[in-house]
Tab-separated table of C-alpha atoms in Angstrom:
chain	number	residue	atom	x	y	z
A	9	UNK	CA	-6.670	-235.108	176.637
A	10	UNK	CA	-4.315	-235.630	179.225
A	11	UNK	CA	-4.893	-235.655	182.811
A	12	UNK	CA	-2.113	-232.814	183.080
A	13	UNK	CA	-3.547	-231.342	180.088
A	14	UNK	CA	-7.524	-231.112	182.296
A	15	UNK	CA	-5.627	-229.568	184.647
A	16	UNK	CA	-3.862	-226.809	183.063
A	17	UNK	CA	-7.095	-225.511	181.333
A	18	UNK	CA	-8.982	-226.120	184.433
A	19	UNK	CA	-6.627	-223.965	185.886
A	20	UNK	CA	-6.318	-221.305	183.158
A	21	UNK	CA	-10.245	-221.134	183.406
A	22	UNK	CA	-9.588	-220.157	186.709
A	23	UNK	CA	-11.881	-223.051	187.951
A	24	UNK	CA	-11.403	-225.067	190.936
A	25	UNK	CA	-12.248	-228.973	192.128
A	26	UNK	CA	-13.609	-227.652	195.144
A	27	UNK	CA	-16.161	-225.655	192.850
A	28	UNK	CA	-17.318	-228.958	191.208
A	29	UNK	CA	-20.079	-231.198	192.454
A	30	UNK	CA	-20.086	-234.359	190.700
A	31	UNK	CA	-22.751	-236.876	191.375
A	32	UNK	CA	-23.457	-240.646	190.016
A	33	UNK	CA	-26.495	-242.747	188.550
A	34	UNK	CA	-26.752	-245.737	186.742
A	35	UNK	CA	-26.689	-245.387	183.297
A	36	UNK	CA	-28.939	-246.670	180.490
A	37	UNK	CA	-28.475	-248.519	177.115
A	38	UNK	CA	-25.767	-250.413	175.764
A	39	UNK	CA	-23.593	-252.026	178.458
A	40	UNK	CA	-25.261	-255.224	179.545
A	41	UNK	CA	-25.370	-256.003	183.522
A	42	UNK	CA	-22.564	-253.628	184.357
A	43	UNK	CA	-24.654	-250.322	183.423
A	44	UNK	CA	-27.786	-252.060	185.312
A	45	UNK	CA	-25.601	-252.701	188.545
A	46	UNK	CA	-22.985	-249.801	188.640
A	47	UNK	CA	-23.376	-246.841	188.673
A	48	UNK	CA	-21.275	-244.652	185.759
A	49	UNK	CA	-23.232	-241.943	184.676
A	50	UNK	CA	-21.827	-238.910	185.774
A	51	UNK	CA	-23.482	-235.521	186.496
A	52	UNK	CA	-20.974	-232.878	187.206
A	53	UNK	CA	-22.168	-228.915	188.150
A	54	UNK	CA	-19.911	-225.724	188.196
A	55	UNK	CA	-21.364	-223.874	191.447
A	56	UNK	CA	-20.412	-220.834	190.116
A	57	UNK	CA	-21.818	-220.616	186.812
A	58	UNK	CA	-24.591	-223.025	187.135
A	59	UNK	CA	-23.521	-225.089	184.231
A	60	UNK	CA	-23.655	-228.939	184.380
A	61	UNK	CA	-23.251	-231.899	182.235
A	62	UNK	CA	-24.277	-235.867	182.514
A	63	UNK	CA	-22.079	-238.193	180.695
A	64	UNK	CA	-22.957	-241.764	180.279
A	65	UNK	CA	-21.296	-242.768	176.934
A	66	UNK	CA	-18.690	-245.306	178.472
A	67	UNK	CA	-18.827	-248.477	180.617
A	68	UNK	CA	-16.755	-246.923	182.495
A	69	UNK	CA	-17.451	-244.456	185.351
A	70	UNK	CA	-13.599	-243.163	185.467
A	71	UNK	CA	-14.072	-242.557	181.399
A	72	UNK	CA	-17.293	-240.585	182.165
A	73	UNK	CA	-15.732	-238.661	185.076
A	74	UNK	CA	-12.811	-237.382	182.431
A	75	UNK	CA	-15.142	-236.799	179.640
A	76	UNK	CA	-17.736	-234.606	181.835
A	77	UNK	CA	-15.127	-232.673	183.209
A	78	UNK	CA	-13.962	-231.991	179.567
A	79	UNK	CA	-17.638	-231.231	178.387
A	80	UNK	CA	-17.821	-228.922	180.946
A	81	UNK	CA	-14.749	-226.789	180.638
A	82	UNK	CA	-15.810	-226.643	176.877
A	83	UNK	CA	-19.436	-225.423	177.949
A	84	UNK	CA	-18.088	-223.154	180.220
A	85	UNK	CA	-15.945	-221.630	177.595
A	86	UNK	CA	-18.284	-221.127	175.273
A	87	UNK	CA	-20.502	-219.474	178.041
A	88	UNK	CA	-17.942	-217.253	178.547
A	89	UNK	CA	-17.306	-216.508	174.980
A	90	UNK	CA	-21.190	-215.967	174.209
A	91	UNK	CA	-20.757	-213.662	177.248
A	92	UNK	CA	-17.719	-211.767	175.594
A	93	UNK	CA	-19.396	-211.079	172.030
A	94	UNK	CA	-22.392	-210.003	173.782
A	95	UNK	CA	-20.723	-207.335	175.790
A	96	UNK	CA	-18.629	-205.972	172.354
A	97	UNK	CA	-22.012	-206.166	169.932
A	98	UNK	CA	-23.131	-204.279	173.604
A	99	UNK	CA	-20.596	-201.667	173.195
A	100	UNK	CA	-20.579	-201.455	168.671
A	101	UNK	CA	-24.397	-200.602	169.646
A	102	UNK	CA	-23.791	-197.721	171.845
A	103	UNK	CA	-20.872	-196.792	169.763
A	104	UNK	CA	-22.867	-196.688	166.335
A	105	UNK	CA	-25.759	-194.773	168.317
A	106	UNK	CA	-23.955	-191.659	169.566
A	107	UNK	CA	-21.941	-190.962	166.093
A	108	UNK	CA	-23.537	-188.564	164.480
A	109	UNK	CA	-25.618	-188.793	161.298
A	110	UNK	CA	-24.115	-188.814	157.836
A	111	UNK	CA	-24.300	-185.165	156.429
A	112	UNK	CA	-26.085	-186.492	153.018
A	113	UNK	CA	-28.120	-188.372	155.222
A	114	UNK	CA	-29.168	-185.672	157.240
A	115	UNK	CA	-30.312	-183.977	154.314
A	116	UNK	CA	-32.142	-186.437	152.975
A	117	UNK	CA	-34.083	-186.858	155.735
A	118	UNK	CA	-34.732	-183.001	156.583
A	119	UNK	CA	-36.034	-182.738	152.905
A	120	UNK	CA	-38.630	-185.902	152.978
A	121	UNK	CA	-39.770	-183.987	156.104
A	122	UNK	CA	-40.515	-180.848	154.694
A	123	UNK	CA	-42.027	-182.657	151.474
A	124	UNK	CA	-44.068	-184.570	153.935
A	125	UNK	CA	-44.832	-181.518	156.049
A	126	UNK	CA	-46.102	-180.115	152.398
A	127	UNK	CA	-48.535	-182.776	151.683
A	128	UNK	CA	-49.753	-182.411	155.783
A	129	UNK	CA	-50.494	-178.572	154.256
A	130	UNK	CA	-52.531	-179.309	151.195
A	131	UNK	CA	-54.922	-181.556	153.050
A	132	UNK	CA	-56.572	-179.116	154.730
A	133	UNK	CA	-60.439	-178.676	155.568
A	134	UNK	CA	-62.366	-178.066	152.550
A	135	UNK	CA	-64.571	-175.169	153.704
A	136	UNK	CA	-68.464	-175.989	152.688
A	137	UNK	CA	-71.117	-173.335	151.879
């Protein structure tokens, strides 16, 4: 993704650099001296939301800076997303709850009370002599 292209969906996201806190450590595994001696892992936190990511997959600590910021903006929108089906399942659940009941379900259950209501009858003390 372009560096344009970050910015647009940074934008439409509605977030802002100034929201970002980015931080740096040296990374581990493959990448000999360099990873040992510079520091390219990246650790970058949305204030806001409280999401953050560490990328250390490149050499490179302009490579992780681009990649974090894209990990994040895809965490973030699947926050929001999880967010979004939670408040319509939210909603189906009230919505389902104050329909009222099926006619032939109604019924149904009226008459398996009375049968049960029956049986409660029929068990009744046996009087002893």
């Amino acid at each position: 993704m372009s560096k344009d292209g970050l910015a647009e969906r940074m934008r439409r996201l509605g977030i802002r650099d100034v929201d970002l806190e980015e931080t740096f450590a040296r990374s581990s595994g493959p990448g000999g001296q360099n990873v040992n001696k510079v520091a390219t892992a990246v650790t970058l936190h949305h204030r806001p939301s409280g999401i953050s990511v560490t990328v250390q997959d490149s050499r490179s600590q302009a490579v992780n800076r681009k990649l974090a910021r894209e990990r994040l903006l895809d965490a973030i929108e699947s926050a929001r997303e999880e967010q979004r089906m939670a408040e319509i399942m939210k909603r189906e659940k009230e919505r389902r709850g104050k329909s009222p009941r099926p006619a032939r379900l109604k019924r149904k259950i009226l008459e398996s009370k009375r049968k049960r209501g029956e049986l409660k009858k029929r068990r009744a003390k046996i009087e002893s002599d």
